[in-house]
Structures are given as structure tokens and as C-alpha cells.
């Protein structure tokens, strides 16, 4: 298998591997924060992590300003070219003496006009292609509303995963969270978004059996030093189910992923997280479920920043 399709497939696998490594590394970092560093603040860490998504809005604004400037300059150049073509030719003083020169000028003008017409047609074609590419995309308002609507679901899935690391091992949490694909397939089939084929059913059964074998084999060792591991396992499964709901609903609302401006969407998620979820810090502090305490050492701050 060769060609552009193979390259895209390989690049996708490499990026997927990178995502897995970052995800597992982040889980170990959070587990260390909860354990050795004694900074068990899953809501605060998740709030800070998701808030950094709002930085995507800076890049989106810069990109759109550059695009708008480029379009404005292209249209201005076109307008100047049109004005040059419609400008009247100056009459010569001596018609007989300027007849030959006039013919040469007209010939050159015709060639130049033809070149300008081709240039304008190419510019118009590029603008039309750009417009057609954005025609199927969601508007800015629709994308922002979608991000705000999904911010709570995204936050809940991530805070459940982070909270699970306070009760169970990184291995158990990662394995159970990876079952989000099973929930995505099941929920997607019920919602009519995914097709439940025999091959997919076999993959679901094999994955479920693998998860069960790993959990059973490590249950005794985990329960020895983590008596409430079942709480962490339940939170990890809840995170997987919430992520399955998030993925299915997003696909149902958007359809083709090319319609979604991903940086703008996640930027809206981060901004909505900042604006809507800060009362949770106060509620958890008042109830004593998670007292609000900032990191007290530079190393903890560094770990929190790297994880963000």
C-alpha cells in the first residue's frame, strides 16, 4: 500500500500513538500529585487543564484576521486592475504619425489585458474554492454554541477520570477509560450514528474479555494497598461512558468532522469552562469535598502546569 492514502494512514497512527503516550503520562503525573505530593484536587486540576483550551481562541483570531486581510488585498488588487482596464485611452495629437505606435500599443494592451483576465480568473477561482470550502462548515455562532453545550459533558468525563486516580492504579484507570470505544459503539448504535456489524461486535467482546482478565488478575494486588479501588474503577468506567456520550452526540450534531472548526470549538469549551464552572470550586470548598488550596511548592506548580 503506497501513495498519499498510506502516508495519511501512517501519520494518523503516529499521532494516535503520541496521544496515547501523552494520556498515560498525564495519568501518572496526576497520580503522583494525588499520592506523593499530597495535592488531591481533581476538580481544580481539571478546571485548570480545560481552561487552557481557551488559548485556542487566540490562534483562531489571528488566523481569521490574516485570512480577512488576504481577501481584502486580493479584492483591492482586482478592483485596481478593473479600473486600469476601463480607463480611456488618451488621444494622440498627430493621428497619422501615431497610427503605427497606436496599433503596437493596442496589441500590447490586448496581450496585457488577456494576462490580467487570466490572473483575475485564477484569483476568482481561488476565492470561490475558499468560499466553497467554508460553505459546509458550521458558522462561528453555531460552533461556539456547540462548544458551550458540550463543555459540561467534557469536563465531567475528565474530572471523573482524574478523580479515579485517587482510588485506583494508573493501569486500571487507563484500561477502564480505554473502554470508551465500547460505549461509543453501543451508544452510537442506539442513536443510529454507528452501524453495529459482526466484526465490531467481535471486537467489543474481545476487548471486554481483555479488560476483565486484566482487572481480575490485578484485583488482589490492588485491593491490598488500595481498599477503595472499586470506587476508582467505577469513576473510570463513568468517564468512559461520558466520553462515549460526548463523542456520539458530537457526531450526531456535526455529522462530517470537516464541518467543525476544531480550534474554535475547543476554545469555546475552555472559555465556557472558565465562565460557567468556577462556582464548583466554591461549592466543593464550602462542603469540604475539595478544600480550595493552591499548590504550595514550585515543584507542584510545575507538575500542574506540565499536566495542563
Short mmCIF file of C-alpha atoms in Angstrom, two decimals, residues 79-279:
data_model
loop_
_atom_site.label_atom_id
_atom_site.label_comp_id
_atom_site.label_asym_id
_atom_site.label_seq_id
_atom_site.Cartn_x
_atom_site.Cartn_y
_atom_site.Cartn_z
CA UNK A 79 -10.54 46.42 -8.30
CA UNK A 80 -7.40 48.32 -9.36
CA UNK A 81 -6.96 46.00 -12.32
CA UNK A 82 -10.57 46.59 -13.40
CA UNK A 83 -10.10 50.35 -13.14
CA UNK A 84 -7.00 50.14 -15.30
CA UNK A 85 -8.88 48.24 -18.00
CA UNK A 86 -11.74 50.78 -18.10
CA UNK A 87 -9.51 53.87 -18.23
CA UNK A 88 -9.96 55.75 -21.55
CA UNK A 89 -7.04 55.87 -23.96
CA UNK A 90 -5.52 59.30 -24.48
CA UNK A 91 -5.93 60.68 -27.97
CA UNK A 92 -2.75 61.41 -29.91
CA UNK A 93 -2.03 64.88 -31.27
CA UNK A 94 -0.87 63.68 -34.66
CA UNK A 95 -3.11 60.78 -35.75
CA UNK A 96 -1.13 59.96 -38.86
CA UNK A 97 2.21 59.93 -37.05
CA UNK A 98 0.88 57.93 -34.11
CA UNK A 99 -1.11 55.37 -36.11
CA UNK A 100 1.64 52.73 -36.14
CA UNK A 101 2.51 53.33 -32.48
CA UNK A 102 -1.17 53.16 -31.59
CA UNK A 103 -1.53 49.76 -33.25
CA UNK A 104 1.51 48.46 -31.36
CA UNK A 105 0.20 49.85 -28.08
CA UNK A 106 -3.22 48.35 -28.70
CA UNK A 107 -1.66 44.98 -29.49
CA UNK A 108 0.42 45.09 -26.32
CA UNK A 109 -2.58 46.29 -24.37
CA UNK A 110 -4.61 43.38 -25.66
CA UNK A 111 -1.95 40.92 -24.54
CA UNK A 112 -1.66 42.59 -21.14
CA UNK A 113 -5.43 42.67 -20.78
CA UNK A 114 -5.57 38.98 -21.58
CA UNK A 115 -2.94 38.24 -18.94
CA UNK A 116 -4.86 40.33 -16.42
CA UNK A 117 -8.07 38.49 -17.28
CA UNK A 118 -6.35 35.14 -16.69
CA UNK A 119 -4.87 36.41 -13.44
CA UNK A 120 -8.28 37.65 -12.28
CA UNK A 121 -9.90 34.36 -13.24
CA UNK A 122 -7.31 32.46 -11.21
CA UNK A 123 -7.84 34.81 -8.27
CA UNK A 124 -11.62 34.43 -8.58
CA UNK A 125 -11.21 30.66 -8.73
CA UNK A 126 -9.16 30.64 -5.53
CA UNK A 127 -11.73 32.80 -3.78
CA UNK A 128 -14.56 30.55 -4.97
CA UNK A 129 -12.71 27.45 -3.75
CA UNK A 130 -12.14 29.09 -0.36
CA UNK A 131 -15.80 30.07 -0.16
CA UNK A 132 -16.99 26.58 -1.14
CA UNK A 133 -14.66 25.02 1.43
CA UNK A 134 -16.23 27.11 4.18
CA UNK A 135 -19.79 26.75 2.88
CA UNK A 136 -20.32 23.40 4.58
CA UNK A 137 -18.65 24.42 7.84
CA UNK A 138 -20.61 25.44 10.89
CA UNK A 139 -20.80 29.16 11.43
CA UNK A 140 -18.91 30.82 14.24
CA UNK A 141 -22.10 31.21 16.26
CA UNK A 142 -23.05 27.55 15.76
CA UNK A 143 -19.56 26.34 16.69
CA UNK A 144 -19.42 28.45 19.84
CA UNK A 145 -22.89 27.32 20.92
CA UNK A 146 -21.85 23.71 20.33
CA UNK A 147 -18.70 24.17 22.41
CA UNK A 148 -20.63 25.76 25.28
CA UNK A 149 -23.20 22.98 25.18
CA UNK A 150 -20.57 20.24 25.32
CA UNK A 151 -18.30 21.91 27.89
CA UNK A 152 -20.02 20.39 30.93
CA UNK A 153 -20.04 16.88 29.43
CA UNK A 154 -16.37 17.16 28.51
CA UNK A 155 -15.48 18.45 31.97
CA UNK A 156 -17.46 15.70 33.71
CA UNK A 157 -15.68 12.98 31.72
CA UNK A 158 -12.25 14.39 32.54
CA UNK A 159 -12.90 15.10 36.21
CA UNK A 160 -14.18 11.54 36.66
CA UNK A 161 -11.01 10.16 35.11
CA UNK A 162 -8.75 12.36 37.27
CA UNK A 163 -10.73 11.53 40.41
CA UNK A 164 -10.40 7.80 39.70
CA UNK A 165 -6.61 8.09 40.08
CA UNK A 166 -7.05 8.93 43.76
CA UNK A 167 -8.53 5.48 44.43
CA UNK A 168 -7.07 3.05 41.88
CA UNK A 169 -3.89 2.47 39.92
CA UNK A 170 -2.94 4.23 36.71
CA UNK A 171 -3.06 0.89 34.88
CA UNK A 172 -6.60 0.10 35.99
CA UNK A 173 -7.82 3.63 35.30
CA UNK A 174 -6.23 3.73 31.84
CA UNK A 175 -7.59 0.31 30.86
CA UNK A 176 -11.11 1.11 32.00
CA UNK A 177 -11.08 4.57 30.41
CA UNK A 178 -9.97 2.97 27.14
CA UNK A 179 -13.33 1.18 27.03
CA UNK A 180 -14.84 4.45 25.85
CA UNK A 181 -14.78 2.92 22.38
CA UNK A 182 -17.19 0.24 23.56
CA UNK A 183 -19.58 2.84 24.95
CA UNK A 184 -19.21 4.93 21.79
CA UNK A 185 -20.16 1.95 19.62
CA UNK A 186 -23.07 0.90 21.83
CA UNK A 187 -24.50 4.40 22.30
CA UNK A 188 -23.85 5.23 18.66
CA UNK A 189 -25.74 2.13 17.52
CA UNK A 190 -28.69 3.02 19.73
CA UNK A 191 -28.66 6.60 18.43
CA UNK A 192 -28.39 5.47 14.82
CA UNK A 193 -24.97 7.07 14.35
CA UNK A 194 -22.89 3.86 14.20
CA UNK A 195 -23.59 0.57 12.43
CA UNK A 196 -23.32 -2.45 14.72
CA UNK A 197 -21.67 -5.06 12.49
CA UNK A 198 -20.48 -8.57 13.33
CA UNK A 199 -16.84 -7.51 13.13
CA UNK A 200 -17.42 -4.67 15.55
CA UNK A 201 -19.34 -6.97 17.88
CA UNK A 202 -16.39 -9.36 17.89
CA UNK A 203 -14.01 -6.50 18.68
CA UNK A 204 -16.26 -5.39 21.54
CA UNK A 205 -16.40 -8.89 23.02
CA UNK A 206 -12.63 -9.39 22.71
CA UNK A 207 -11.91 -6.00 24.27
CA UNK A 208 -14.35 -6.63 27.12
CA UNK A 209 -12.80 -10.03 27.87
CA UNK A 210 -9.32 -8.49 27.82
CA UNK A 211 -10.34 -5.78 30.27
CA UNK A 212 -12.00 -8.35 32.53
CA UNK A 213 -8.88 -10.57 32.57
CA UNK A 214 -6.60 -7.67 33.42
CA UNK A 215 -8.91 -6.44 36.18
CA UNK A 216 -9.27 -9.90 37.75
CA UNK A 217 -5.54 -10.60 37.65
CA UNK A 218 -4.69 -7.35 39.39
CA UNK A 219 -7.63 -7.21 41.78
CA UNK A 220 -5.90 -8.89 44.72
CA UNK A 221 -2.71 -6.87 44.45
CA UNK A 222 -4.66 -3.63 44.09
CA UNK A 223 -7.03 -4.28 46.99
CA UNK A 224 -4.08 -4.89 49.33
CA UNK A 225 -2.92 -1.25 49.28
CA UNK A 226 -6.00 0.38 47.74
CA UNK A 227 -9.07 -0.87 49.61
CA UNK A 228 -11.35 1.57 47.76
CA UNK A 229 -10.10 0.67 44.30
CA UNK A 230 -13.64 -0.20 43.26
CA UNK A 231 -14.55 3.49 43.62
CA UNK A 232 -11.76 4.46 41.25
CA UNK A 233 -12.74 1.72 38.81
CA UNK A 234 -16.33 2.94 38.86
CA UNK A 235 -15.23 6.53 38.20
CA UNK A 236 -13.02 5.36 35.31
CA UNK A 237 -15.96 3.49 33.76
CA UNK A 238 -18.15 6.56 34.28
CA UNK A 239 -15.55 8.65 32.47
CA UNK A 240 -15.52 6.17 29.57
CA UNK A 241 -19.33 6.23 29.36
CA UNK A 242 -19.43 10.03 29.43
CA UNK A 243 -16.79 10.24 26.74
CA UNK A 244 -18.83 7.79 24.65
CA UNK A 245 -21.88 10.04 25.07
CA UNK A 246 -19.81 13.10 24.17
CA UNK A 247 -18.40 11.50 21.00
CA UNK A 248 -21.77 10.16 19.84
CA UNK A 249 -23.68 13.39 20.45
CA UNK A 250 -20.98 15.44 18.77
CA UNK A 251 -21.07 13.21 15.70
CA UNK A 252 -24.85 13.36 15.63
CA UNK A 253 -24.84 17.16 15.81
CA UNK A 254 -21.97 17.78 13.40
CA UNK A 255 -22.03 14.80 11.05
CA UNK A 256 -18.89 15.14 8.94
CA UNK A 257 -15.93 16.24 11.07
CA UNK A 258 -14.75 18.58 8.30
CA UNK A 259 -17.69 20.87 9.13
CA UNK A 260 -16.28 21.62 12.57
CA UNK A 261 -13.64 24.26 13.26
CA UNK A 262 -11.84 22.26 15.96
CA UNK A 263 -9.68 25.09 17.43
CA UNK A 264 -12.72 27.36 17.73
CA UNK A 265 -14.79 24.54 19.23
CA UNK A 266 -12.25 23.63 21.92
CA UNK A 267 -11.55 27.31 22.55
CA UNK A 268 -15.26 27.76 23.25
CA UNK A 269 -15.16 24.72 25.55
CA UNK A 270 -12.30 26.28 27.52
CA UNK A 271 -13.94 29.69 27.76
CA UNK A 272 -17.26 28.17 28.84
CA UNK A 273 -15.38 26.17 31.46
CA UNK A 274 -13.87 29.36 32.89
CA UNK A 275 -17.15 31.27 32.94
CA UNK A 276 -19.61 28.54 33.97
CA UNK A 277 -17.77 26.13 36.27
CA UNK A 278 -15.88 28.36 38.71
CA UNK A 279 -18.74 28.16 41.27
#
